[in-house]
XYZ file of C-alpha atoms in Angstrom:
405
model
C -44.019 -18.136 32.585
C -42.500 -18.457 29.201
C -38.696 -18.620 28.637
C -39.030 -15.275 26.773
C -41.043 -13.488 29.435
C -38.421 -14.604 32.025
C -35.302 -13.115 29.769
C -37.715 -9.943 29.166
C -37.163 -9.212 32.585
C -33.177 -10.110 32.590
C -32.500 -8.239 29.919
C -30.924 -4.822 29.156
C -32.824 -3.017 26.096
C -30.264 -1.020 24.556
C -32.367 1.202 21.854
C -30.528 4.209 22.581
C -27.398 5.471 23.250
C -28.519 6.588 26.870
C -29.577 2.883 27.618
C -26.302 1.450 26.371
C -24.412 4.060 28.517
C -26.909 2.487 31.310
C -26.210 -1.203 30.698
C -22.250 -0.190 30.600
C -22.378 1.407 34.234
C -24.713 -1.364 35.555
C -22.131 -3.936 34.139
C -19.072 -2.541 35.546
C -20.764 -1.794 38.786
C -20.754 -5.685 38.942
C -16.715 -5.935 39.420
C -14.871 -5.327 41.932
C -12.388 -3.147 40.221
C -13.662 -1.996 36.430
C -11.875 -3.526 33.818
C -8.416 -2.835 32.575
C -9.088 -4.700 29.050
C -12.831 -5.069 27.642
C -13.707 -7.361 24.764
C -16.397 -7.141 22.539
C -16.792 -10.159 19.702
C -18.919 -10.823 16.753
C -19.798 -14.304 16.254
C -18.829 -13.662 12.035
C -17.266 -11.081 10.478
C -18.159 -8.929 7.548
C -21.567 -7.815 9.083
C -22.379 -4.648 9.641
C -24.245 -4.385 12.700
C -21.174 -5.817 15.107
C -18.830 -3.213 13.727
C -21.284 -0.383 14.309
C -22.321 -1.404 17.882
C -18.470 -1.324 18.714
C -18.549 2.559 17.184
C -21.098 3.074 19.900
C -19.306 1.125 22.746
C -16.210 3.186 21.703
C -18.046 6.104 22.202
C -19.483 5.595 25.688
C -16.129 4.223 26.686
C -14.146 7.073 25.835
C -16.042 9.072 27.768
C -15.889 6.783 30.896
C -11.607 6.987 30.390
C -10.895 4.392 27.695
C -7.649 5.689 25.949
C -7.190 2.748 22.976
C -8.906 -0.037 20.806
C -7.240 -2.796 19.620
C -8.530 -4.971 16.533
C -8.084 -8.277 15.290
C -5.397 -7.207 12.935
C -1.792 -7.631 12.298
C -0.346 -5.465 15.081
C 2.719 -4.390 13.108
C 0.375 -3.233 9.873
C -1.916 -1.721 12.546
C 0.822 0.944 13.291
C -0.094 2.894 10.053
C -3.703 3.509 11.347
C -2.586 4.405 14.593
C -0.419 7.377 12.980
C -3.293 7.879 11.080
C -5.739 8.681 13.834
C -2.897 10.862 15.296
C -2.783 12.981 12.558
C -0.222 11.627 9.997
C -0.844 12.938 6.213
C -1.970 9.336 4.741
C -4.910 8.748 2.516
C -7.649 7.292 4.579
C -8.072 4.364 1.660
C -4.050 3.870 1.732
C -4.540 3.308 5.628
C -7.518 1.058 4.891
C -5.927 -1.101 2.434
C -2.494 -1.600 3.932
C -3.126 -0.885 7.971
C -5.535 -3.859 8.308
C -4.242 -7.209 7.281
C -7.103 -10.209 6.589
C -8.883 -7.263 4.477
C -10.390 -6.278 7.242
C -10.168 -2.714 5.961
C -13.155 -3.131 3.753
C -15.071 -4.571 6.897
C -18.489 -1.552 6.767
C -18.074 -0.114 9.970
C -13.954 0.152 9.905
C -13.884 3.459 7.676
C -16.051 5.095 10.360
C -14.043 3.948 13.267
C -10.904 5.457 11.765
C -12.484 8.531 10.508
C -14.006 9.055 14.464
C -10.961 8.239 15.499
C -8.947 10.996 13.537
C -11.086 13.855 14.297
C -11.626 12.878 17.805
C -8.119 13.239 18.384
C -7.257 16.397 16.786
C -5.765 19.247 19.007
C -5.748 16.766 22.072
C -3.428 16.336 23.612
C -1.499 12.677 23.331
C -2.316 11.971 26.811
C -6.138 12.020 25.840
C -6.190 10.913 22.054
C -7.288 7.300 21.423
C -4.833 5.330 20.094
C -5.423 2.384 17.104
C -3.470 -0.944 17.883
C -3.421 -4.407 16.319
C -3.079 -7.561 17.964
C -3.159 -10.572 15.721
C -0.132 -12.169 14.424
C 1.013 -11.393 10.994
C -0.785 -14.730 9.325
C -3.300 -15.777 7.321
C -5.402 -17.976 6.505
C -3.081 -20.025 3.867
C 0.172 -19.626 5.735
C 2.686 -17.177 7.832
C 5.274 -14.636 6.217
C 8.787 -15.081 6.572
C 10.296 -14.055 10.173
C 13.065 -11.649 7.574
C 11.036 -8.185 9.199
C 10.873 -9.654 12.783
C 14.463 -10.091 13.012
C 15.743 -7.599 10.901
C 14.196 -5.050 13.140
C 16.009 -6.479 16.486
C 19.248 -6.616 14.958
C 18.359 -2.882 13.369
C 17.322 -1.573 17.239
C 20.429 -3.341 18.904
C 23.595 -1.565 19.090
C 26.306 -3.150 17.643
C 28.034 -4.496 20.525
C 25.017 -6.081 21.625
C 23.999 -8.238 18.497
C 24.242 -11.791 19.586
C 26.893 -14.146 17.287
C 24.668 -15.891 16.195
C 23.555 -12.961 13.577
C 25.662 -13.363 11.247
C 24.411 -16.083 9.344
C 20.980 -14.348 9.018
C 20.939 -14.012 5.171
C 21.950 -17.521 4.322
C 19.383 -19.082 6.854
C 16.480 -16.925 5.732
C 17.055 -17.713 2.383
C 14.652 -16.221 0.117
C 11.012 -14.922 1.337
C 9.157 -17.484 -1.047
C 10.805 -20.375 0.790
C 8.792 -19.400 3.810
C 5.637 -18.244 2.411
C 4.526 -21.303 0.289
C 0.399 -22.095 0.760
C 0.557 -25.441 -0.350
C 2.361 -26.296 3.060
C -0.870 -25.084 4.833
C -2.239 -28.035 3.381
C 0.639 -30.370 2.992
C 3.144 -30.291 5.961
C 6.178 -31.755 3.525
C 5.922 -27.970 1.660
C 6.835 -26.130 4.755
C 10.399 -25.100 5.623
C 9.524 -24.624 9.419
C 11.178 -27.899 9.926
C 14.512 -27.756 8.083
C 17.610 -26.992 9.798
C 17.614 -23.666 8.341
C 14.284 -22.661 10.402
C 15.655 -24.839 13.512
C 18.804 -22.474 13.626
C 16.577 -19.287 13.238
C 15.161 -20.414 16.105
C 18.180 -19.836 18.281
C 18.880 -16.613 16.319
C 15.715 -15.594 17.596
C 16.042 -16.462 21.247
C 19.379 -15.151 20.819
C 17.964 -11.711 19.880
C 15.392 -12.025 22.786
C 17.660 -12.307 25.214
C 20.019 -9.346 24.834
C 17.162 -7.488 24.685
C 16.044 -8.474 27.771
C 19.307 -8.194 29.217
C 19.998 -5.109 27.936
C 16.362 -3.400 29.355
C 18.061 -1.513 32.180
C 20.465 0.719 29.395
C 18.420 1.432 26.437
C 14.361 1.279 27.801
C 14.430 4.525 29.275
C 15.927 6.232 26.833
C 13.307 5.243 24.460
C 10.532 3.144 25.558
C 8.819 2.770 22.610
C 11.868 1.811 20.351
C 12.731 -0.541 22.840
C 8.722 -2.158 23.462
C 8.757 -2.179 19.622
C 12.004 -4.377 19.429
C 10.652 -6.291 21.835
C 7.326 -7.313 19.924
C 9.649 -8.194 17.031
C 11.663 -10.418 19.149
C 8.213 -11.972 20.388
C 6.979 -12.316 17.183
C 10.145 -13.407 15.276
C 9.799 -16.709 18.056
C 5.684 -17.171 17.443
C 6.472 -17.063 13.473
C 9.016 -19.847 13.731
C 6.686 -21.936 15.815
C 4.163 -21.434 13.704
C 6.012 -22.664 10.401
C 7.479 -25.424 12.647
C 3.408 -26.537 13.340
C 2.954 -25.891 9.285
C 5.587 -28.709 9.020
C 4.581 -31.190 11.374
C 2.082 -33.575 10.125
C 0.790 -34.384 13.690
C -3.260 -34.975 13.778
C -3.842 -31.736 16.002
C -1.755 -29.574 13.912
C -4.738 -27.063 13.008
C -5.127 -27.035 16.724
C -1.995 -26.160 17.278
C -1.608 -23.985 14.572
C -4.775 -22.268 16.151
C -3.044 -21.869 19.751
C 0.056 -20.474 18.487
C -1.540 -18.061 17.093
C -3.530 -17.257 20.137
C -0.468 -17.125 22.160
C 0.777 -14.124 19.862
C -2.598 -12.492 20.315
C -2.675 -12.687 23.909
C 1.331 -11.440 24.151
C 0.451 -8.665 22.108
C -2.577 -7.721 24.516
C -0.646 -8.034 27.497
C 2.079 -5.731 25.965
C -1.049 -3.262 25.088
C -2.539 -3.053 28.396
C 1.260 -2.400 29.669
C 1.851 0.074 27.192
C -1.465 1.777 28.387
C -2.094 1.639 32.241
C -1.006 4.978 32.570
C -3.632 6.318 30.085
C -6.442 4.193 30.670
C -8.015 1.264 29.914
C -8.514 -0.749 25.960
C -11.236 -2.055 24.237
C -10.924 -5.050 22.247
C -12.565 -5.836 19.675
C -12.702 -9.296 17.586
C -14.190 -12.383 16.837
C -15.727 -14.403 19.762
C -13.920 -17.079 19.415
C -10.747 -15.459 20.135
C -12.043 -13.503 23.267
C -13.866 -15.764 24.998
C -12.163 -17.479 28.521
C -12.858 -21.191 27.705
C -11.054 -23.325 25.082
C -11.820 -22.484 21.626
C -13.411 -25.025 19.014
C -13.680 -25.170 15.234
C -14.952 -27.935 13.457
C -12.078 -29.397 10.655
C -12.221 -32.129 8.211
C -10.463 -34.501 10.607
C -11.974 -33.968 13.416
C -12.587 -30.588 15.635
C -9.673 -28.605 16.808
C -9.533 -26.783 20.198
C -7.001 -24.277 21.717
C -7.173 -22.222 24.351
C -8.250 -18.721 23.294
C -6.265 -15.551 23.186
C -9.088 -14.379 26.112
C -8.611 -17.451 28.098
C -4.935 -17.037 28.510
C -5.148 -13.139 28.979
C -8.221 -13.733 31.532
C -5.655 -15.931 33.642
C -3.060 -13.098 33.871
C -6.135 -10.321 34.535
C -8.586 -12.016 36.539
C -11.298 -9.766 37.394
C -9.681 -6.902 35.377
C -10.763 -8.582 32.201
C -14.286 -8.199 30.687
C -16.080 -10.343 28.129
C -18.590 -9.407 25.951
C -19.964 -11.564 23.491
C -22.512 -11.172 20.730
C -24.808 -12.916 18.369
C -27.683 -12.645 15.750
C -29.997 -14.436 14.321
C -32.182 -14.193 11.479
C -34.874 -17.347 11.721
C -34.059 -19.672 14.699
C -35.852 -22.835 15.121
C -37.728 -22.803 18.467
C -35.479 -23.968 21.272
C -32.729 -22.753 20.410
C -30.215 -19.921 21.923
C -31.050 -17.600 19.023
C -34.487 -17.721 19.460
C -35.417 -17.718 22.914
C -33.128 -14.431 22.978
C -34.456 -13.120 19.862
C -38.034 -13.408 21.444
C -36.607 -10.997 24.039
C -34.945 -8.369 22.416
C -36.521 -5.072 20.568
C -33.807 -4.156 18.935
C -30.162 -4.709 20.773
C -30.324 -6.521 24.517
C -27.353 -7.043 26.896
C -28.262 -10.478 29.254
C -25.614 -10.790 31.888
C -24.554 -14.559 31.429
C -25.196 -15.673 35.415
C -28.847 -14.661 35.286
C -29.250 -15.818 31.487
C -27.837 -19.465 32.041
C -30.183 -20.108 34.954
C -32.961 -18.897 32.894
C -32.444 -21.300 30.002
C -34.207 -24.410 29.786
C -31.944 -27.131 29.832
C -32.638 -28.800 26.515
C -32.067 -25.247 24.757
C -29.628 -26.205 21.845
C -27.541 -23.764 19.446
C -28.819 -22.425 16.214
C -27.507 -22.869 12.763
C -25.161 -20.839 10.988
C -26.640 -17.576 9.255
C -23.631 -16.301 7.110
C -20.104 -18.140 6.182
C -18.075 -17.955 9.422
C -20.779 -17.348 11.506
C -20.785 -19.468 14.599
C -23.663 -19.433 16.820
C -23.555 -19.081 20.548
C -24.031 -22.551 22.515
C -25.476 -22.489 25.940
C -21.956 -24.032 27.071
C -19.949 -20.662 25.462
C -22.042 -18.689 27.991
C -19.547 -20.037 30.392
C -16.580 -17.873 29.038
C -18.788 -14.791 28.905
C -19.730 -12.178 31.395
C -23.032 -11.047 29.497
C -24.226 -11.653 25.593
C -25.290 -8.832 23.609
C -28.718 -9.649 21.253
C -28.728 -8.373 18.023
C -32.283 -8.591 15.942
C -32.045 -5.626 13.401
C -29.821 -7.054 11.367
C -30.558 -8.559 7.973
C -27.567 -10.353 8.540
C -26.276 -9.449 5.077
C -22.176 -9.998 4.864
C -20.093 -7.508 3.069
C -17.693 -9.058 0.963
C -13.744 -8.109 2.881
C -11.676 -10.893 1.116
């Protein structure tokens, strides 16, 4: 029996919406409790079909109790959409432009989601509307903003009787915002302020901040939650930025790595903070690039050598357990025989779901990985099957990516 015949008969077809549905309820049925926090990846961004099949998921989730999505987007920027989808009078290509950091908003698929989104919601009530969140820090790729926002909007939140000391040297350590946001430090560690004593003393600031926030939970949480979860994610944030520029400045060999796990860390505090914002509503699809989601370490090839972090999924999946759900996905245009891509395009019509137990023991052992289709694209490897529940197939794709940056 050939490899392909064998994952024929694994395999989910999903070539409508009622066999997606299907696959979803099969899948779940699976856990032992259903999943507070699903994640769907792409293995690349910018093409279309991995957008669009989230659209769907969304769909089918919603209906199954799903209350919120969260994106791979800066989760402070993200807030704009979210009033968006609520209702707020913005211009749809204001929220796209501005809401969505990495320029994610001209990603084909993200105009739809929002524009669902809105109408879904309106006249429900806010118990049932979907709400829009963020979850990526607030960097990119050439370098991290300065922590000015973060820790203005602590100090802002805390009554004055409750702002550490330690705050009022804020002006003269932050110095100006260029100091912080210089992108030749990405690439040359002497550039970056994140070691100075300046940043080092922001660093106390910050846990400074954290603290009497903490310690003041018990007076000012419940008599507004979401000022005080929102002063919180500064506070979290505020800390993640300053490590972050203090990685920019080290020259240490794994500093991509590390720059790479910081960053996760943020993702997967912002998650957690999501899912506890949520319970009472339901549960959140997430939706971002595999490498982020999956629950084993993370690689990336660099010019040194390769870096690897432990994902934003990995570190989530240890505080969730069973209650967290991974779905990656892949496409392939032309694989050479043997590898992933091909053996699973060879058993896929259009979309297939292949739940990762059944699919690994199926595989030959000398099936490899195939090459990369698009920039950013990075194929599945029979060893990422590890940190996946099941793989979704995608092979009606021209694999075409939309310009975003």
């Amino acid at each position: 029996m050939s490899t392909a015949i064998s994952l024929r008969g694994i395999g989910r077809q999903l070539d409508n919406p009622a066999s997606l549905g299907g696959a979803l309820d099969e899948l779940f049925a699976t856990r032992t409790e259903p999943p507070t926090l699903l994640a769907l990846g792409e293995p690349t961004h910018g093409i279309e079909a991995f957008p669009l099949l989230r659209n769907e998921l969304l769909g089918h989730l919603v209906e199954r109790g799903y209350r919120s999505i969260a994106l791979e987007t800066d989760a402070f920027a993200a807030s704009l959409v979210d009033d968006y989808v609520a209702g707020a009078p913005v211009e749809i290509d204001t929220v796209l432009a501005t809401g969505f950091s990495h320029g994610f908003g001209a990603v084909p698929g993200n105009r739809e989601l929002v524009e669902w989104l809105r109408a879904h919601n309106a006249g429900r009530a806010p118990q049932d509307r979907v709400g829009f969140y963020g979850f990526d820090a607030p960097t990119e790729y050439a370098g991290a903003p300065s922590p000015r926002r973060a820790l203005s909007s602590v100090i802002d939140y805390l009554p004055v009787a409750l702002r550490p000391e330690s705050v009022r040297d804020l002006d003269a350590l932050l110095g100006e915002d260029t100091d912080w946001t210089n992108e030749a430090a990405m690439f040359d560690p002497a550039a970056s302020i994140g070691n100075s004593d300046r940043a080092r003393s922001l660093r106390i600031v910050a846990d400074d901040l954290a603290s009497a926030l903490r310690r003041a939970a018990p007076g000012l949480r419940p008599a507004d939650p979401t000022g005080y979860d929102h002063a919180v994610a500064h506070a979290s944030t505020a800390l993640g930025l300053l490590r972050y520029h203090a990685a920019i400045a080290s020259p240490a060999p794994d500093r991509i790595a590390t720059l790479f796990s910081l960053r996760a860390e943020m993702m997967a505090e912002n998650l957690l903070a999501i899912i506890a914002r949520e319970h009472r509503r339901g549960p959140t699809l997430v939706f971002a690039h595999n490498a982020h989601l999956q629950r084993m370490q993370s690689s990336i090839p660099t010019v040194e050598d390769e870096a690897n972090w432990g994902s934003a999924g990995a570190l989530v999946g240890l505080t969730l357990g069973e209650r967290y759900m991974f779905l990656a996905t892949d496409a392939s245009l032309d694989s050479d025989p043997g590898t992933l891509q091909s053996v699973l395009a060879e058993a896929t019509t259009r979309r297939a779901l292949f739940a990762t137990p059944a699919l690994r023991a199926a595989l030959p052992p000398s099936t490899s990985a195939g090459k990369p289709i698009v920039r950013g694209h990075i194929p599945l490897t029979p060893a990422d099957l590890v940190g996946a529940d099941a793989v979704i197939f995608i092979a009606d794709t021209d694999g075409k990516q939309h310009q975003y940056w």
